[in-house]
Amino acid sequence: MNALSTAESLRSTPEGLLWEPSERWVRGRKGDVTVVDSRHPVLVWEPGVPVPLYAFPREEVREDLLRPAKNPPTGTHTGSRVFYDLEVADELLENAAWTFPAHDLAGHIAFEWFQRTGKGLDSWYEEDEEIFIHPRDPHKRVDALPSSRHVQVEIAGTVVADTHRPVLLFETGLPTRYYIPREDVRLDLLTPTDHHTGCPYKGTAEYWSWHGKADVPPNVVWGYPVPLPAVAAVKGLLAFYNEAVDIIVDDERLERPVTHFNKTLSSRSAH
């Protein structure tokens, strides 16, 4: 039996990691090569990182594909000191895997996810469903609820959206997002961009930028043309970053929240 029993609850390590066993069957691939095939994965949360990653027992990893890292990084992954390069089909992926220094996670190996960091394994599966960007957090909920609230969005005093039929998306740890039918949005004030992002809970988003004179970050509006089934209610609707625009709900002007997206929006403005 795996030493990390599924009967144990969420635990912490002296290094500041949180971890818990998962009962999901997880596979990770590079191209057509399965590098990880695990029925005993462990979810790990690093300090200051809002999303988890997986670590896997060594016996469920293709260790024959791992090489001691030629240029191991420093100061990453909670002080990890052992990194591996991954060699698959004559391609060497530097620092694609590592071990944590925590005693609780001894004998486990973690991997980079290409869609999140631009390196590492490029496709992942939980059971027979492909997942993207990072593992889903079992302690997080995402609910998309149709509503009849009156929602308005303003940019520099201009009303760019006005609806009585929004879908409110409640996601643990984030402000409520207000998804609005396109017919209720001033699309003439927005320009579609080639920016896209992925979310393991919602799918792949497309973006629009405001083209007025106000100082607004690019890609301030997004939508999911083909959302994942759990949030099908937001299909084709548009949402605005609460952090960068003014949102009025039932005549109450909401305070702009401060989230990790503020930094992302600021970096976009800098470019």
PDB file of C-alpha atoms in Angstrom:
ATOM      1  CA  MET A   1       0.000   0.000   0.000  1.00  0.00           C
ATOM      2  CA  ASN A   2       1.247   3.494  -0.772  1.00  0.00           C
ATOM      3  CA  ALA A   3       2.833   5.102   2.287  1.00  0.00           C
ATOM      4  CA  LEU A   4       0.794   8.255   1.700  1.00  0.00           C
ATOM      5  CA  SER A   5      -2.561   6.792   2.714  1.00  0.00           C
ATOM      6  CA  THR A   6      -5.701   8.305   1.267  1.00  0.00           C
ATOM      7  CA  ALA A   7      -7.151   8.197   4.777  1.00  0.00           C
ATOM      8  CA  GLU A   8      -4.921  11.115   5.731  1.00  0.00           C
ATOM      9  CA  SER A   9      -6.215  14.673   5.412  1.00  0.00           C
ATOM     10  CA  LEU A  10      -4.490  17.720   3.995  1.00  0.00           C
ATOM     11  CA  ARG A  11      -1.085  18.011   5.634  1.00  0.00           C
ATOM     12  CA  SER A  12       1.717  20.562   5.807  1.00  0.00           C
ATOM     13  CA  THR A  13       5.493  20.208   5.802  1.00  0.00           C
ATOM     14  CA  PRO A  14       8.158  22.308   7.582  1.00  0.00           C
ATOM     15  CA  GLU A  15       9.061  23.727   4.168  1.00  0.00           C
ATOM     16  CA  GLY A  16       5.599  25.266   3.848  1.00  0.00           C
ATOM     17  CA  LEU A  17       4.149  22.757   1.384  1.00  0.00           C
ATOM     18  CA  LEU A  18       0.613  21.420   1.634  1.00  0.00           C
ATOM     19  CA  TRP A  19      -0.151  17.986   0.253  1.00  0.00           C
ATOM     20  CA  GLU A  20      -2.777  15.272   0.148  1.00  0.00           C
ATOM     21  CA  PRO A  21      -3.182  11.960  -1.699  1.00  0.00           C
ATOM     22  CA  SER A  22      -5.514  11.707  -4.676  1.00  0.00           C
ATOM     23  CA  GLU A  23      -7.399   8.633  -5.843  1.00  0.00           C
ATOM     24  CA  ARG A  24      -7.439   9.763  -9.486  1.00  0.00           C
ATOM     25  CA  TRP A  25      -5.640   7.835 -12.194  1.00  0.00           C
ATOM     26  CA  VAL A  26      -3.258  10.360 -13.754  1.00  0.00           C
ATOM     27  CA  ARG A  27      -1.135  10.071 -16.882  1.00  0.00           C
ATOM     28  CA  GLY A  28       1.327  12.526 -18.358  1.00  0.00           C
ATOM     29  CA  ARG A  29       2.704  12.330 -21.884  1.00  0.00           C
ATOM     30  CA  LYS A  30       5.349  13.918 -24.026  1.00  0.00           C
ATOM     31  CA  GLY A  31       4.168  13.436 -27.590  1.00  0.00           C
ATOM     32  CA  ASP A  32       3.173   9.790 -27.883  1.00  0.00           C
ATOM     33  CA  VAL A  33       5.324   8.673 -24.951  1.00  0.00           C
ATOM     34  CA  THR A  34       3.664   8.097 -21.569  1.00  0.00           C
ATOM     35  CA  VAL A  35       6.131   9.373 -18.967  1.00  0.00           C
ATOM     36  CA  VAL A  36       3.847   9.111 -15.932  1.00  0.00           C
ATOM     37  CA  ASP A  37       1.137   6.506 -15.303  1.00  0.00           C
ATOM     38  CA  SER A  38       0.043   6.824 -11.698  1.00  0.00           C
ATOM     39  CA  ARG A  39      -2.785   5.508  -9.564  1.00  0.00           C
ATOM     40  CA  HIS A  40      -1.283   7.036  -6.420  1.00  0.00           C
ATOM     41  CA  PRO A  41      -0.631  10.697  -7.256  1.00  0.00           C
ATOM     42  CA  VAL A  42      -0.219  13.334  -4.581  1.00  0.00           C
ATOM     43  CA  LEU A  43      -1.534  16.892  -4.895  1.00  0.00           C
ATOM     44  CA  VAL A  44       0.975  19.503  -3.722  1.00  0.00           C
ATOM     45  CA  TRP A  45       0.424  23.206  -3.055  1.00  0.00           C
ATOM     46  CA  GLU A  46       3.551  25.366  -2.981  1.00  0.00           C
ATOM     47  CA  PRO A  47       3.670  28.505  -0.784  1.00  0.00           C
ATOM     48  CA  GLY A  48       2.241  31.531  -2.568  1.00  0.00           C
ATOM     49  CA  VAL A  49       1.021  29.511  -5.564  1.00  0.00           C
ATOM     50  CA  PRO A  50      -2.795  29.437  -5.836  1.00  0.00           C
ATOM     51  CA  VAL A  51      -3.038  26.205  -7.832  1.00  0.00           C
ATOM     52  CA  PRO A  52      -1.790  22.684  -7.068  1.00  0.00           C
ATOM     53  CA  LEU A  53       0.471  20.325  -8.981  1.00  0.00           C
ATOM     54  CA  TYR A  54       0.976  16.577  -8.883  1.00  0.00           C
ATOM     55  CA  ALA A  55       3.873  14.557  -7.525  1.00  0.00           C
ATOM     56  CA  PHE A  56       4.160  10.851  -8.312  1.00  0.00           C
ATOM     57  CA  PRO A  57       5.782   7.786  -6.717  1.00  0.00           C
ATOM     58  CA  ARG A  58       9.023   6.979  -8.522  1.00  0.00           C
ATOM     59  CA  GLU A  59       7.805   3.501  -9.415  1.00  0.00           C
ATOM     60  CA  GLU A  60       5.004   5.072 -11.479  1.00  0.00           C
ATOM     61  CA  VAL A  61       7.391   7.299 -13.466  1.00  0.00           C
ATOM     62  CA  ARG A  62       9.566   6.383 -16.469  1.00  0.00           C
ATOM     63  CA  GLU A  63      12.800   7.058 -14.602  1.00  0.00           C
ATOM     64  CA  ASP A  64      14.740   5.610 -17.516  1.00  0.00           C
ATOM     65  CA  LEU A  65      13.877   8.826 -19.386  1.00  0.00           C
ATOM     66  CA  LEU A  66      15.262  11.097 -16.652  1.00  0.00           C
ATOM     67  CA  ARG A  67      18.803  12.473 -16.556  1.00  0.00           C
ATOM     68  CA  PRO A  68      20.495  14.481 -13.783  1.00  0.00           C
ATOM     69  CA  ALA A  69      19.908  18.129 -14.703  1.00  0.00           C
ATOM     70  CA  LYS A  70      22.858  19.770 -16.445  1.00  0.00           C
ATOM     71  CA  ASN A  71      21.810  23.273 -15.414  1.00  0.00           C
ATOM     72  CA  PRO A  72      19.558  22.983 -12.350  1.00  0.00           C
ATOM     73  CA  PRO A  73      17.803  26.207 -11.335  1.00  0.00           C
ATOM     74  CA  THR A  74      17.961  27.725  -7.878  1.00  0.00           C
ATOM     75  CA  GLY A  75      15.235  29.218  -5.742  1.00  0.00           C
ATOM     76  CA  THR A  76      12.380  27.387  -7.446  1.00  0.00           C
ATOM     77  CA  HIS A  77       9.823  24.825  -6.298  1.00  0.00           C
ATOM     78  CA  THR A  78      10.211  25.471  -2.574  1.00  0.00           C
ATOM     79  CA  GLY A  79      13.953  25.021  -2.430  1.00  0.00           C
ATOM     80  CA  SER A  80      14.121  21.801  -4.448  1.00  0.00           C
ATOM     81  CA  ARG A  81      17.704  20.784  -5.015  1.00  0.00           C
ATOM     82  CA  VAL A  82      17.296  17.705  -7.238  1.00  0.00           C
ATOM     83  CA  PHE A  83      16.197  18.407 -10.808  1.00  0.00           C
ATOM     84  CA  TYR A  84      16.055  16.172 -13.850  1.00  0.00           C
ATOM     85  CA  ASP A  85      16.220  16.697 -17.575  1.00  0.00           C
ATOM     86  CA  LEU A  86      13.803  14.575 -19.583  1.00  0.00           C
ATOM     87  CA  GLU A  87      14.974  12.844 -22.761  1.00  0.00           C
ATOM     88  CA  VAL A  88      12.228  11.675 -25.114  1.00  0.00           C
ATOM     89  CA  ALA A  89      12.728  10.749 -28.768  1.00  0.00           C
ATOM     90  CA  ASP A  90      16.150  12.459 -28.924  1.00  0.00           C
ATOM     91  CA  GLU A  91      14.688  15.669 -27.438  1.00  0.00           C
ATOM     92  CA  LEU A  92      16.136  16.879 -24.141  1.00  0.00           C
ATOM     93  CA  LEU A  93      13.823  18.932 -21.930  1.00  0.00           C
ATOM     94  CA  GLU A  94      15.848  20.733 -19.294  1.00  0.00           C
ATOM     95  CA  ASN A  95      14.612  20.786 -15.700  1.00  0.00           C
ATOM     96  CA  ALA A  96      11.331  19.102 -16.637  1.00  0.00           C
ATOM     97  CA  ALA A  97      11.123  17.211 -13.326  1.00  0.00           C
ATOM     98  CA  TRP A  98      12.225  17.580  -9.731  1.00  0.00           C
ATOM     99  CA  THR A  99      11.879  16.239  -6.208  1.00  0.00           C
ATOM    100  CA  PHE A 100      10.772  18.241  -3.185  1.00  0.00           C
ATOM    101  CA  PRO A 101      13.061  18.497  -0.141  1.00  0.00           C
ATOM    102  CA  ALA A 102      10.140  17.644   2.178  1.00  0.00           C
ATOM    103  CA  HIS A 103      10.538  14.350   4.035  1.00  0.00           C
ATOM    104  CA  ASP A 104       6.818  13.613   3.563  1.00  0.00           C
ATOM    105  CA  LEU A 105       7.282  13.640  -0.212  1.00  0.00           C
ATOM    106  CA  ALA A 106      10.474  11.597  -0.360  1.00  0.00           C
ATOM    107  CA  GLY A 107      10.337   9.160  -3.244  1.00  0.00           C
ATOM    108  CA  HIS A 108       8.027  11.357  -5.322  1.00  0.00           C
ATOM    109  CA  ILE A 109       8.756  13.232  -8.551  1.00  0.00           C
ATOM    110  CA  ALA A 110       6.905  16.284  -9.930  1.00  0.00           C
ATOM    111  CA  PHE A 111       6.812  17.516 -13.529  1.00  0.00           C
ATOM    112  CA  GLU A 112       6.376  20.790 -15.358  1.00  0.00           C
ATOM    113  CA  TRP A 113       3.224  21.209 -17.468  1.00  0.00           C
ATOM    114  CA  PHE A 114       3.975  22.670 -20.880  1.00  0.00           C
ATOM    115  CA  GLN A 115       0.690  24.570 -21.120  1.00  0.00           C
ATOM    116  CA  ARG A 116       1.435  26.338 -17.833  1.00  0.00           C
ATOM    117  CA  THR A 117       5.177  27.005 -17.950  1.00  0.00           C
ATOM    118  CA  GLY A 118       6.145  26.431 -21.586  1.00  0.00           C
ATOM    119  CA  LYS A 119       8.190  23.332 -20.766  1.00  0.00           C
ATOM    120  CA  GLY A 120       7.614  19.790 -19.587  1.00  0.00           C
ATOM    121  CA  LEU A 121       4.949  17.244 -20.476  1.00  0.00           C
ATOM    122  CA  ASP A 122       2.437  18.460 -23.046  1.00  0.00           C
ATOM    123  CA  SER A 123      -0.672  16.389 -22.319  1.00  0.00           C
ATOM    124  CA  TRP A 124      -2.244  15.207 -19.079  1.00  0.00           C
ATOM    125  CA  TYR A 125      -5.215  12.999 -18.222  1.00  0.00           C
ATOM    126  CA  GLU A 126      -7.277  12.391 -15.091  1.00  0.00           C
ATOM    127  CA  GLU A 127      -9.011   9.062 -15.688  1.00  0.00           C
ATOM    128  CA  ASP A 128      -9.912   9.344 -19.413  1.00  0.00           C
ATOM    129  CA  GLU A 129     -10.469  13.105 -19.520  1.00  0.00           C
ATOM    130  CA  GLU A 130      -7.716  15.402 -20.728  1.00  0.00           C
ATOM    131  CA  ILE A 131      -6.941  18.255 -18.335  1.00  0.00           C
ATOM    132  CA  PHE A 132      -5.153  21.492 -19.055  1.00  0.00           C
ATOM    133  CA  ILE A 133      -2.796  24.025 -17.420  1.00  0.00           C
ATOM    134  CA  HIS A 134      -2.750  22.462 -13.918  1.00  0.00           C
ATOM    135  CA  PRO A 135      -4.639  19.859 -11.840  1.00  0.00           C
ATOM    136  CA  ARG A 136      -8.099  20.771 -10.643  1.00  0.00           C
ATOM    137  CA  ASP A 137      -8.185  21.708  -6.986  1.00  0.00           C
ATOM    138  CA  PRO A 138     -10.562  19.415  -5.031  1.00  0.00           C
ATOM    139  CA  HIS A 139     -11.079  22.218  -2.490  1.00  0.00           C
ATOM    140  CA  LYS A 140     -12.278  24.665  -5.140  1.00  0.00           C
ATOM    141  CA  ARG A 141     -15.780  25.142  -6.579  1.00  0.00           C
ATOM    142  CA  VAL A 142     -16.799  26.834  -9.799  1.00  0.00           C
ATOM    143  CA  ASP A 143     -20.539  27.514 -10.203  1.00  0.00           C
ATOM    144  CA  ALA A 144     -22.137  29.358 -13.130  1.00  0.00           C
ATOM    145  CA  LEU A 145     -25.614  30.575 -12.165  1.00  0.00           C
ATOM    146  CA  PRO A 146     -28.062  32.421 -14.457  1.00  0.00           C
ATOM    147  CA  SER A 147     -29.467  35.518 -12.774  1.00  0.00           C
ATOM    148  CA  SER A 148     -31.900  38.403 -13.280  1.00  0.00           C
ATOM    149  CA  ARG A 149     -29.715  40.951 -11.480  1.00  0.00           C
ATOM    150  CA  HIS A 150     -29.171  44.290 -13.178  1.00  0.00           C
ATOM    151  CA  VAL A 151     -25.485  44.458 -14.117  1.00  0.00           C
ATOM    152  CA  GLN A 152     -23.762  47.413 -15.763  1.00  0.00           C
ATOM    153  CA  VAL A 153     -20.131  47.797 -16.746  1.00  0.00           C
ATOM    154  CA  GLU A 154     -18.495  51.215 -17.089  1.00  0.00           C
ATOM    155  CA  ILE A 155     -15.136  52.228 -18.493  1.00  0.00           C
ATOM    156  CA  ALA A 156     -14.142  55.845 -17.852  1.00  0.00           C
ATOM    157  CA  GLY A 157     -17.792  56.716 -17.307  1.00  0.00           C
ATOM    158  CA  THR A 158     -19.005  55.054 -20.501  1.00  0.00           C
ATOM    159  CA  VAL A 159     -21.527  52.242 -20.093  1.00  0.00           C
ATOM    160  CA  VAL A 160     -20.153  49.374 -22.166  1.00  0.00           C
ATOM    161  CA  ALA A 161     -22.557  46.670 -20.943  1.00  0.00           C
ATOM    162  CA  ASP A 162     -26.052  46.717 -19.472  1.00  0.00           C
ATOM    163  CA  THR A 163     -28.049  43.551 -18.817  1.00  0.00           C
ATOM    164  CA  HIS A 164     -30.780  41.964 -16.713  1.00  0.00           C
ATOM    165  CA  ARG A 165     -29.783  38.445 -17.744  1.00  0.00           C
ATOM    166  CA  PRO A 166     -26.211  37.853 -16.612  1.00  0.00           C
ATOM    167  CA  VAL A 167     -24.642  34.581 -15.586  1.00  0.00           C
ATOM    168  CA  LEU A 168     -22.734  34.925 -12.335  1.00  0.00           C
ATOM    169  CA  LEU A 169     -19.670  32.759 -12.019  1.00  0.00           C
ATOM    170  CA  PHE A 170     -18.623  31.980  -8.449  1.00  0.00           C
ATOM    171  CA  GLU A 171     -15.109  30.561  -8.177  1.00  0.00           C
ATOM    172  CA  THR A 172     -13.457  29.856  -4.836  1.00  0.00           C
ATOM    173  CA  GLY A 173     -10.845  32.483  -4.000  1.00  0.00           C
ATOM    174  CA  LEU A 174     -11.792  34.889  -6.813  1.00  0.00           C
ATOM    175  CA  PRO A 175     -14.270  37.752  -7.100  1.00  0.00           C
ATOM    176  CA  THR A 176     -17.620  37.008  -8.718  1.00  0.00           C
ATOM    177  CA  ARG A 177     -17.385  37.334 -12.506  1.00  0.00           C
ATOM    178  CA  TYR A 178     -20.372  38.700 -14.394  1.00  0.00           C
ATOM    179  CA  TYR A 179     -20.882  37.083 -17.808  1.00  0.00           C
ATOM    180  CA  ILE A 180     -23.050  39.173 -20.116  1.00  0.00           C
ATOM    181  CA  PRO A 181     -24.830  38.322 -23.395  1.00  0.00           C
ATOM    182  CA  ARG A 182     -23.107  39.891 -26.394  1.00  0.00           C
ATOM    183  CA  GLU A 183     -26.337  41.640 -27.372  1.00  0.00           C
ATOM    184  CA  ASP A 184     -26.048  43.617 -24.124  1.00  0.00           C
ATOM    185  CA  VAL A 185     -22.412  44.650 -24.685  1.00  0.00           C
ATOM    186  CA  ARG A 186     -21.137  47.629 -26.729  1.00  0.00           C
ATOM    187  CA  LEU A 187     -19.080  45.466 -29.095  1.00  0.00           C
ATOM    188  CA  ASP A 188     -18.401  48.556 -31.213  1.00  0.00           C
ATOM    189  CA  LEU A 189     -16.104  49.731 -28.400  1.00  0.00           C
ATOM    190  CA  LEU A 190     -14.150  46.465 -28.285  1.00  0.00           C
ATOM    191  CA  THR A 191     -11.565  44.930 -30.608  1.00  0.00           C
ATOM    192  CA  PRO A 192     -10.943  41.167 -30.746  1.00  0.00           C
ATOM    193  CA  THR A 193      -7.331  40.121 -30.155  1.00  0.00           C
ATOM    194  CA  ASP A 194      -5.312  36.976 -30.793  1.00  0.00           C
ATOM    195  CA  HIS A 195      -4.768  36.422 -27.052  1.00  0.00           C
ATOM    196  CA  HIS A 196      -5.974  33.121 -25.569  1.00  0.00           C
ATOM    197  CA  THR A 197      -5.725  31.499 -22.143  1.00  0.00           C
ATOM    198  CA  GLY A 198      -6.656  28.084 -20.801  1.00  0.00           C
ATOM    199  CA  CYS A 199      -8.419  27.110 -17.588  1.00  0.00           C
ATOM    200  CA  PRO A 200      -8.883  23.542 -16.280  1.00  0.00           C
ATOM    201  CA  TYR A 201     -12.335  24.485 -14.973  1.00  0.00           C
ATOM    202  CA  LYS A 202     -13.736  26.532 -17.856  1.00  0.00           C
ATOM    203  CA  GLY A 203     -11.841  25.822 -21.080  1.00  0.00           C
ATOM    204  CA  THR A 204     -10.053  28.105 -23.563  1.00  0.00           C
ATOM    205  CA  ALA A 205     -10.875  31.821 -23.505  1.00  0.00           C
ATOM    206  CA  GLU A 206     -10.696  34.378 -26.292  1.00  0.00           C
ATOM    207  CA  TYR A 207     -10.184  38.098 -25.602  1.00  0.00           C
ATOM    208  CA  TRP A 208     -11.139  41.649 -26.601  1.00  0.00           C
ATOM    209  CA  SER A 209      -9.506  44.996 -25.862  1.00  0.00           C
ATOM    210  CA  TRP A 210     -11.118  48.374 -25.230  1.00  0.00           C
ATOM    211  CA  HIS A 211     -10.232  50.845 -27.982  1.00  0.00           C
ATOM    212  CA  GLY A 212     -11.393  54.052 -26.290  1.00  0.00           C
ATOM    213  CA  LYS A 213      -9.181  56.770 -24.821  1.00  0.00           C
ATOM    214  CA  ALA A 214      -9.283  55.529 -21.229  1.00  0.00           C
ATOM    215  CA  ASP A 215      -6.161  53.917 -19.762  1.00  0.00           C
ATOM    216  CA  VAL A 216      -7.370  50.326 -19.707  1.00  0.00           C
ATOM    217  CA  PRO A 217      -5.148  47.213 -19.931  1.00  0.00           C
ATOM    218  CA  PRO A 218      -5.424  45.227 -23.172  1.00  0.00           C
ATOM    219  CA  ASN A 219      -7.429  42.000 -23.184  1.00  0.00           C
ATOM    220  CA  VAL A 220      -9.747  43.289 -20.465  1.00  0.00           C
ATOM    221  CA  VAL A 221     -12.737  41.308 -21.803  1.00  0.00           C
ATOM    222  CA  TRP A 222     -12.947  37.572 -22.345  1.00  0.00           C
ATOM    223  CA  GLY A 223     -15.356  34.791 -23.179  1.00  0.00           C
ATOM    224  CA  TYR A 224     -15.502  31.019 -23.633  1.00  0.00           C
ATOM    225  CA  PRO A 225     -16.874  30.053 -27.056  1.00  0.00           C
ATOM    226  CA  VAL A 226     -16.807  26.355 -26.113  1.00  0.00           C
ATOM    227  CA  PRO A 227     -16.717  26.120 -22.299  1.00  0.00           C
ATOM    228  CA  LEU A 228     -16.337  22.874 -20.407  1.00  0.00           C
ATOM    229  CA  PRO A 229     -19.663  21.187 -19.509  1.00  0.00           C
ATOM    230  CA  ALA A 230     -19.563  22.256 -15.844  1.00  0.00           C
ATOM    231  CA  VAL A 231     -19.866  25.932 -16.849  1.00  0.00           C
ATOM    232  CA  ALA A 232     -21.876  25.550 -20.054  1.00  0.00           C
ATOM    233  CA  ALA A 233     -24.069  28.495 -19.002  1.00  0.00           C
ATOM    234  CA  VAL A 234     -21.309  31.009 -19.902  1.00  0.00           C
ATOM    235  CA  LYS A 235     -21.065  29.871 -23.524  1.00  0.00           C
ATOM    236  CA  GLY A 236     -20.729  32.872 -25.827  1.00  0.00           C
ATOM    237  CA  LEU A 237     -21.051  35.409 -22.996  1.00  0.00           C
ATOM    238  CA  LEU A 238     -18.489  38.106 -22.173  1.00  0.00           C
ATOM    239  CA  ALA A 239     -16.902  39.026 -18.850  1.00  0.00           C
ATOM    240  CA  PHE A 240     -14.848  42.049 -17.796  1.00  0.00           C
ATOM    241  CA  TYR A 241     -11.990  42.134 -15.307  1.00  0.00           C
ATOM    242  CA  ASN A 242     -13.520  43.616 -12.141  1.00  0.00           C
ATOM    243  CA  GLU A 243      -9.982  44.710 -11.280  1.00  0.00           C
ATOM    244  CA  ALA A 244      -9.824  47.147 -14.233  1.00  0.00           C
ATOM    245  CA  VAL A 245     -13.395  48.367 -14.883  1.00  0.00           C
ATOM    246  CA  ASP A 246     -16.348  49.601 -12.841  1.00  0.00           C
ATOM    247  CA  ILE A 247     -19.205  47.166 -12.258  1.00  0.00           C
ATOM    248  CA  ILE A 248     -22.586  48.187 -10.892  1.00  0.00           C
ATOM    249  CA  VAL A 249     -24.911  45.451  -9.614  1.00  0.00           C
ATOM    250  CA  ASP A 250     -28.504  46.369  -8.740  1.00  0.00           C
ATOM    251  CA  ASP A 251     -27.456  50.051  -8.538  1.00  0.00           C
ATOM    252  CA  GLU A 252     -24.561  49.268  -6.157  1.00  0.00           C
ATOM    253  CA  ARG A 253     -21.132  50.191  -7.464  1.00  0.00           C
ATOM    254  CA  LEU A 254     -18.707  47.430  -6.506  1.00  0.00           C
ATOM    255  CA  GLU A 255     -15.230  48.048  -5.173  1.00  0.00           C
ATOM    256  CA  ARG A 256     -12.495  46.934  -7.525  1.00  0.00           C
ATOM    257  CA  PRO A 257     -10.951  43.786  -6.036  1.00  0.00           C
ATOM    258  CA  VAL A 258      -7.245  43.147  -5.645  1.00  0.00           C
ATOM    259  CA  THR A 259      -6.233  39.706  -6.926  1.00  0.00           C
ATOM    260  CA  HIS A 260      -3.232  38.064  -8.534  1.00  0.00           C
ATOM    261  CA  PHE A 261      -4.695  39.248 -11.848  1.00  0.00           C
ATOM    262  CA  ASN A 262      -3.783  42.858 -10.977  1.00  0.00           C
ATOM    263  CA  LYS A 263      -0.142  42.018 -11.612  1.00  0.00           C
ATOM    264  CA  THR A 264      -1.026  40.299 -14.891  1.00  0.00           C
ATOM    265  CA  LEU A 265      -3.050  43.282 -16.063  1.00  0.00           C
ATOM    266  CA  SER A 266      -0.268  45.697 -15.103  1.00  0.00           C
ATOM    267  CA  SER A 267       2.284  43.694 -17.064  1.00  0.00           C
ATOM    268  CA  ARG A 268       0.015  43.773 -20.109  1.00  0.00           C
ATOM    269  CA  SER A 269      -0.233  47.563 -19.844  1.00  0.00           C
ATOM    270  CA  ALA A 270       3.568  47.798 -19.697  1.00  0.00           C
ATOM    271  CA  HIS A 271       3.760  46.170 -23.108  1.00  0.00           C
TER     272      HIS A 271
END
